[in-house]
mmCIF file of C-alpha atoms in Angstrom:
data_model
loop_
_atom_site.group_PDB
_atom_site.id
_atom_site.type_symbol
_atom_site.label_atom_id
_atom_site.label_comp_id
_atom_site.label_asym_id
_atom_site.label_seq_id
_atom_site.Cartn_x
_atom_site.Cartn_y
_atom_site.Cartn_z
ATOM 1 C CA MET A 2 -14.901 62.124 140.878
ATOM 2 C CA SER A 3 -12.530 59.228 141.670
ATOM 3 C CA ALA A 4 -14.089 55.791 142.040
ATOM 4 C CA PHE A 5 -12.306 55.501 145.387
ATOM 5 C CA SER A 6 -13.315 58.907 146.755
ATOM 6 C CA PRO A 7 -14.980 58.695 150.187
ATOM 7 C CA LYS A 8 -17.912 60.828 149.009
ATOM 8 C CA LEU A 9 -18.723 58.555 146.057
ATOM 9 C CA ILE A 10 -18.367 55.347 148.066
ATOM 10 C CA ALA A 11 -20.469 56.741 150.929
ATOM 11 C CA THR A 12 -23.156 57.958 148.521
ATOM 12 C CA LYS A 13 -23.453 54.551 146.840
ATOM 13 C CA PHE A 14 -23.583 52.686 150.147
ATOM 14 C CA SER A 15 -26.177 55.052 151.623
ATOM 15 C CA GLU A 16 -28.354 54.684 148.511
ATOM 16 C CA ARG A 17 -28.162 50.892 148.741
ATOM 17 C CA ALA A 18 -28.912 51.006 152.458
ATOM 18 C CA ILE A 19 -32.085 53.001 151.775
ATOM 19 C CA LEU A 20 -33.040 50.813 148.809
ATOM 20 C CA PHE A 21 -32.564 47.392 150.379
ATOM 21 C CA GLY A 22 -32.833 48.138 154.087
ATOM 22 C CA ASN A 23 -35.761 49.161 156.227
ATOM 23 C CA ILE A 24 -34.364 52.685 156.664
ATOM 24 C CA ASP A 25 -36.111 56.043 156.537
ATOM 25 C CA PRO A 26 -35.001 57.860 153.328
ATOM 26 C CA ARG A 27 -34.630 61.020 155.419
ATOM 27 C CA GLU A 28 -31.682 59.334 157.128
ATOM 28 C CA LYS A 29 -29.741 59.123 153.856
ATOM 29 C CA ASP A 30 -27.658 62.264 154.396
ATOM 30 C CA ARG A 31 -26.730 61.285 157.931
ATOM 31 C CA ILE A 32 -25.710 57.794 156.806
ATOM 32 C CA ARG A 33 -23.706 59.212 153.904
ATOM 33 C CA TYR A 34 -21.946 61.738 156.125
ATOM 34 C CA GLY A 35 -21.021 59.102 158.707
ATOM 35 C CA LEU A 36 -19.690 56.738 156.056
ATOM 36 C CA GLU A 37 -17.759 59.506 154.299
ATOM 37 C CA TRP A 38 -16.189 60.589 157.572
ATOM 38 C CA GLY A 39 -15.205 57.011 158.431
ATOM 39 C CA ILE A 40 -13.755 56.209 154.996
ATOM 40 C CA SER A 41 -11.797 59.473 154.912
ATOM 41 C CA GLY A 42 -10.357 58.698 158.325
ATOM 42 C CA PHE A 43 -9.387 55.194 157.253
ATOM 43 C CA TYR A 44 -7.567 56.499 154.178
ATOM 44 C CA GLN A 45 -5.647 59.025 156.250
ATOM 45 C CA ILE A 46 -4.703 56.586 159.008
ATOM 46 C CA ALA A 47 -3.651 53.795 156.635
ATOM 47 C CA LEU A 48 -1.574 56.042 154.370
ATOM 48 C CA THR A 49 0.058 57.924 157.244
ATOM 49 C CA LEU A 50 1.080 54.814 159.169
ATOM 50 C CA LEU A 51 2.292 53.089 156.002
ATOM 51 C CA ILE A 52 4.569 56.015 155.162
ATOM 52 C CA GLY A 53 5.738 56.322 158.768
ATOM 53 C CA TYR A 54 6.601 52.617 158.891
ATOM 54 C CA SER A 55 8.362 52.767 155.513
ATOM 55 C CA VAL A 56 10.693 55.585 156.579
ATOM 56 C CA GLY A 57 11.414 54.212 160.051
ATOM 57 C CA ILE A 58 9.421 56.630 162.219
ATOM 58 C CA PHE A 59 6.365 54.492 162.961
ATOM 59 C CA MET A 60 6.148 55.224 166.707
ATOM 60 C CA GLU A 61 6.572 58.967 166.210
ATOM 61 C CA THR A 62 3.967 58.918 163.437
ATOM 62 C CA LEU A 63 1.513 56.934 165.563
ATOM 63 C CA LEU A 64 1.943 59.366 168.465
ATOM 64 C CA VAL A 65 1.433 62.437 166.264
ATOM 65 C CA LEU A 66 -1.559 60.875 164.493
ATOM 66 C CA THR A 67 -3.197 59.921 167.792
ATOM 67 C CA THR A 68 -2.642 63.369 169.308
ATOM 68 C CA ILE A 69 -3.944 65.356 166.339
ATOM 69 C CA SER A 70 -6.915 63.118 165.528
ATOM 70 C CA SER A 71 -8.051 62.847 169.169
ATOM 71 C CA LEU A 72 -8.098 66.613 169.603
ATOM 72 C CA ARG A 73 -9.563 67.347 166.177
ATOM 73 C CA LEU A 74 -12.433 64.929 166.802
ATOM 74 C CA PHE A 75 -13.850 67.284 169.452
ATOM 75 C CA ALA A 76 -12.195 70.658 168.793
ATOM 76 C CA GLY A 77 -12.799 70.654 165.032
ATOM 77 C CA GLY A 78 -10.766 72.999 162.870
ATOM 78 C CA ALA A 79 -10.364 74.487 159.419
ATOM 79 C CA HIS A 80 -9.648 72.198 156.483
ATOM 80 C CA PHE A 81 -9.482 72.199 152.696
ATOM 81 C CA SER A 82 -12.712 71.791 150.735
ATOM 82 C CA ASN A 83 -11.254 69.119 148.432
ATOM 83 C CA PHE A 84 -10.639 65.645 149.885
ATOM 84 C CA ASN A 85 -7.386 65.087 147.994
ATOM 85 C CA TYR A 86 -5.945 68.361 149.281
ATOM 86 C CA CYS A 87 -7.066 67.479 152.803
ATOM 87 C CA LEU A 88 -5.445 64.064 152.569
ATOM 88 C CA ILE A 89 -2.157 65.404 151.206
ATOM 89 C CA ALA A 90 -2.021 68.236 153.753
ATOM 90 C CA SER A 91 -2.854 66.072 156.768
ATOM 91 C CA VAL A 92 -0.469 63.248 155.858
ATOM 92 C CA SER A 93 2.329 65.709 155.052
ATOM 93 C CA LEU A 94 1.789 67.546 158.350
ATOM 94 C CA ILE A 95 1.810 64.380 160.445
ATOM 95 C CA ILE A 96 4.891 62.912 158.752
ATOM 96 C CA GLY A 97 6.603 66.309 158.899
ATOM 97 C CA ILE A 98 6.007 66.612 162.646
ATOM 98 C CA ALA A 99 7.173 63.032 163.211
ATOM 99 C CA PHE A 100 10.380 63.811 161.311
ATOM 100 C CA SER A 101 10.992 67.149 163.048
ATOM 101 C CA GLY A 102 11.885 65.829 166.512
ATOM 102 C CA PRO A 103 15.687 65.568 166.099
ATOM 103 C CA PHE A 104 15.848 69.019 164.474
ATOM 104 C CA LEU A 105 13.746 70.636 167.205
ATOM 105 C CA LEU A 106 15.989 69.118 169.874
ATOM 106 C CA HIS A 107 18.860 71.168 168.468
ATOM 107 C CA ILE A 108 16.764 74.348 168.672
ATOM 108 C CA PHE A 109 15.210 73.939 172.134
ATOM 109 C CA SER A 110 17.785 73.059 174.764
ATOM 110 C CA ASN A 111 15.247 72.918 177.607
ATOM 111 C CA VAL A 112 12.107 71.195 176.375
ATOM 112 C CA ASN A 113 10.268 71.260 179.715
ATOM 113 C CA THR A 114 10.596 75.043 179.925
ATOM 114 C CA LEU A 115 9.139 75.363 176.422
ATOM 115 C CA LEU A 116 6.199 73.173 177.387
ATOM 116 C CA LEU A 117 5.523 74.966 180.669
ATOM 117 C CA ILE A 118 5.458 78.353 178.933
ATOM 118 C CA THR A 119 3.373 77.458 175.883
ATOM 119 C CA TYR A 120 0.927 74.837 177.143
ATOM 120 C CA PRO A 121 -1.175 77.352 179.133
ATOM 121 C CA ILE A 122 -1.410 79.500 175.987
ATOM 122 C CA LEU A 123 -2.682 76.539 173.946
ATOM 123 C CA LEU A 124 -5.272 75.740 176.623
ATOM 124 C CA ALA A 125 -6.415 79.373 176.594
ATOM 125 C CA PHE A 126 -6.907 79.225 172.825
ATOM 126 C CA LEU A 127 -8.930 76.033 173.201
ATOM 127 C CA TRP A 128 -11.087 77.663 175.862
ATOM 128 C CA ASN A 129 -11.752 80.680 173.637
ATOM 129 C CA TYR A 130 -12.211 79.046 170.225
ATOM 130 C CA ALA A 131 -13.043 75.327 170.512
ATOM 131 C CA PRO A 132 -15.005 73.754 169.029
ATOM 132 C CA VAL A 133 -14.871 75.034 165.436
ATOM 133 C CA LEU A 134 -17.771 73.271 163.720
ATOM 134 C CA PHE A 135 -18.682 75.528 160.758
ATOM 135 C CA LYS A 136 -21.877 74.128 159.133
ATOM 136 C CA LYS A 137 -22.513 71.645 161.947
ATOM 137 C CA ARG A 138 -22.628 74.358 164.626
ATOM 138 C CA ASN A 139 -26.301 75.171 163.983
ATOM 139 C CA LYS A 140 -27.145 71.502 164.481
ATOM 140 C CA LYS A 141 -25.560 71.376 167.937
ATOM 141 C CA SER A 142 -27.117 72.584 171.170
ATOM 142 C CA ASN A 143 -25.191 74.920 173.458
ATOM 143 C CA ARG A 144 -24.791 72.044 175.905
ATOM 144 C CA GLU A 145 -23.198 69.857 173.215
ATOM 145 C CA ILE A 146 -20.866 72.680 172.170
ATOM 146 C CA GLN A 147 -19.737 73.268 175.753
ATOM 147 C CA GLN A 148 -19.276 69.542 176.229
ATOM 148 C CA ALA A 149 -17.058 69.370 173.120
ATOM 149 C CA LYS A 150 -15.008 72.301 174.455
ATOM 150 C CA HIS A 151 -14.455 70.630 177.818
ATOM 151 C CA ILE A 152 -13.546 67.296 176.226
ATOM 152 C CA SER A 153 -11.080 69.070 173.920
ATOM 153 C CA ILE A 154 -9.379 70.709 176.890
ATOM 154 C CA THR A 155 -9.328 67.427 178.831
ATOM 155 C CA ILE A 156 -7.766 65.542 175.911
ATOM 156 C CA SER A 157 -5.147 68.245 175.436
ATOM 157 C CA ALA A 158 -4.328 68.326 179.143
ATOM 158 C CA ALA A 159 -3.916 64.540 179.161
ATOM 159 C CA PHE A 160 -1.455 64.649 176.253
ATOM 160 C CA MET A 161 0.358 67.572 177.872
ATOM 161 C CA LEU A 162 0.829 65.626 181.102
ATOM 162 C CA LEU A 163 1.951 62.595 179.101
ATOM 163 C CA SER A 164 4.585 64.668 177.308
ATOM 164 C CA PHE A 165 6.330 65.403 180.624
ATOM 165 C CA CYS A 166 6.706 61.654 181.211
ATOM 166 C CA LEU A 167 8.229 60.821 177.819
ATOM 167 C CA PRO A 168 11.682 61.366 176.285
ATOM 168 C CA ASP A 169 12.154 64.842 174.823
ATOM 169 C CA ILE A 170 11.786 63.706 171.209
ATOM 170 C CA TYR A 171 8.303 62.303 171.919
ATOM 171 C CA ALA A 172 7.392 65.273 174.108
ATOM 172 C CA LEU A 173 8.171 67.570 171.177
ATOM 173 C CA ALA A 174 6.042 65.400 168.888
ATOM 174 C CA ILE A 175 3.049 65.876 171.202
ATOM 175 C CA TYR A 176 3.757 69.579 171.654
ATOM 176 C CA THR A 177 4.061 70.252 167.915
ATOM 177 C CA SER A 178 0.923 68.215 167.191
ATOM 178 C CA LEU A 179 -1.115 70.190 169.718
ATOM 179 C CA PHE A 180 0.354 73.473 168.465
ATOM 180 C CA PHE A 181 -0.616 72.914 164.830
ATOM 181 C CA GLN A 182 -4.049 71.518 165.663
ATOM 182 C CA VAL A 183 -4.852 74.457 167.939
ATOM 183 C CA CYS A 184 -3.740 76.807 165.148
ATOM 184 C CA THR A 185 -6.535 75.417 162.935
ATOM 185 C CA ILE A 186 -9.208 76.670 165.352
ATOM 186 C CA THR A 187 -7.869 80.219 165.740
ATOM 187 C CA PRO A 188 -9.243 83.014 163.501
ATOM 188 C CA PHE A 189 -5.785 83.599 162.011
ATOM 189 C CA GLY A 190 -5.238 79.899 161.289
ATOM 190 C CA ILE A 191 -8.684 79.555 159.731
ATOM 191 C CA LYS A 192 -8.059 82.553 157.464
ATOM 192 C CA ILE A 193 -4.714 81.155 156.308
ATOM 193 C CA ILE A 194 -6.141 77.712 155.506
ATOM 194 C CA HIS A 195 -9.183 79.147 153.724
ATOM 195 C CA PHE A 196 -6.951 81.536 151.744
ATOM 196 C CA ILE A 197 -4.769 78.648 150.557
ATOM 197 C CA ASP A 198 -7.889 76.604 149.823
ATOM 198 C CA SER A 199 -9.368 79.389 147.677
ATOM 199 C CA LYS A 200 -6.141 79.628 145.667
ATOM 200 C CA LEU A 201 -6.021 75.870 145.129
ATOM 201 C CA THR A 202 -9.703 75.768 144.171
ATOM 202 C CA LYS A 203 -9.231 78.476 141.529
ATOM 203 C CA ARG A 204 -6.426 76.482 139.929
ATOM 204 C CA ARG A 205 -8.586 73.388 139.457
#
């Protein structure tokens, strides 16, 4: 395990917190999980924005990162089991979407029509499948799950409305971000990601 891996750092910090702080040892796993989640997020944000700035697409990258991370926070979604694969996949996806705007403009001549047709479909998928929590689902009450669903839909609707107020290249960045994030909560998207993950895991 890498010395800079979020899991290792979070484990060491949680152990020290229990050892030197007045903290119930039963809280260790919750502390470790929270730290691991925060460190992983920091790595992703820092690396993504650094690359986006370096290649001259900082604003597009920031918009894509904000859209995907805001929705994923409440809607959940499938991911790779290995942190390094997750990091590479997420950064590549965000930078790829940020880069894709000019190319998509050549494909879709009427962006608003595309958005009006597909946005209701994305909202329907969110209503049916969000949130995707996997192991955490059993720890959440039905009220919390429904609340996460409604927040996911509200966040998506807010970004959708925003996209109609922005230039087409930014509107497409929001649209593509929502599209790919919603795909990770659908049964088909989950199967694809888990299939790729199983192949990558076997190669390790």
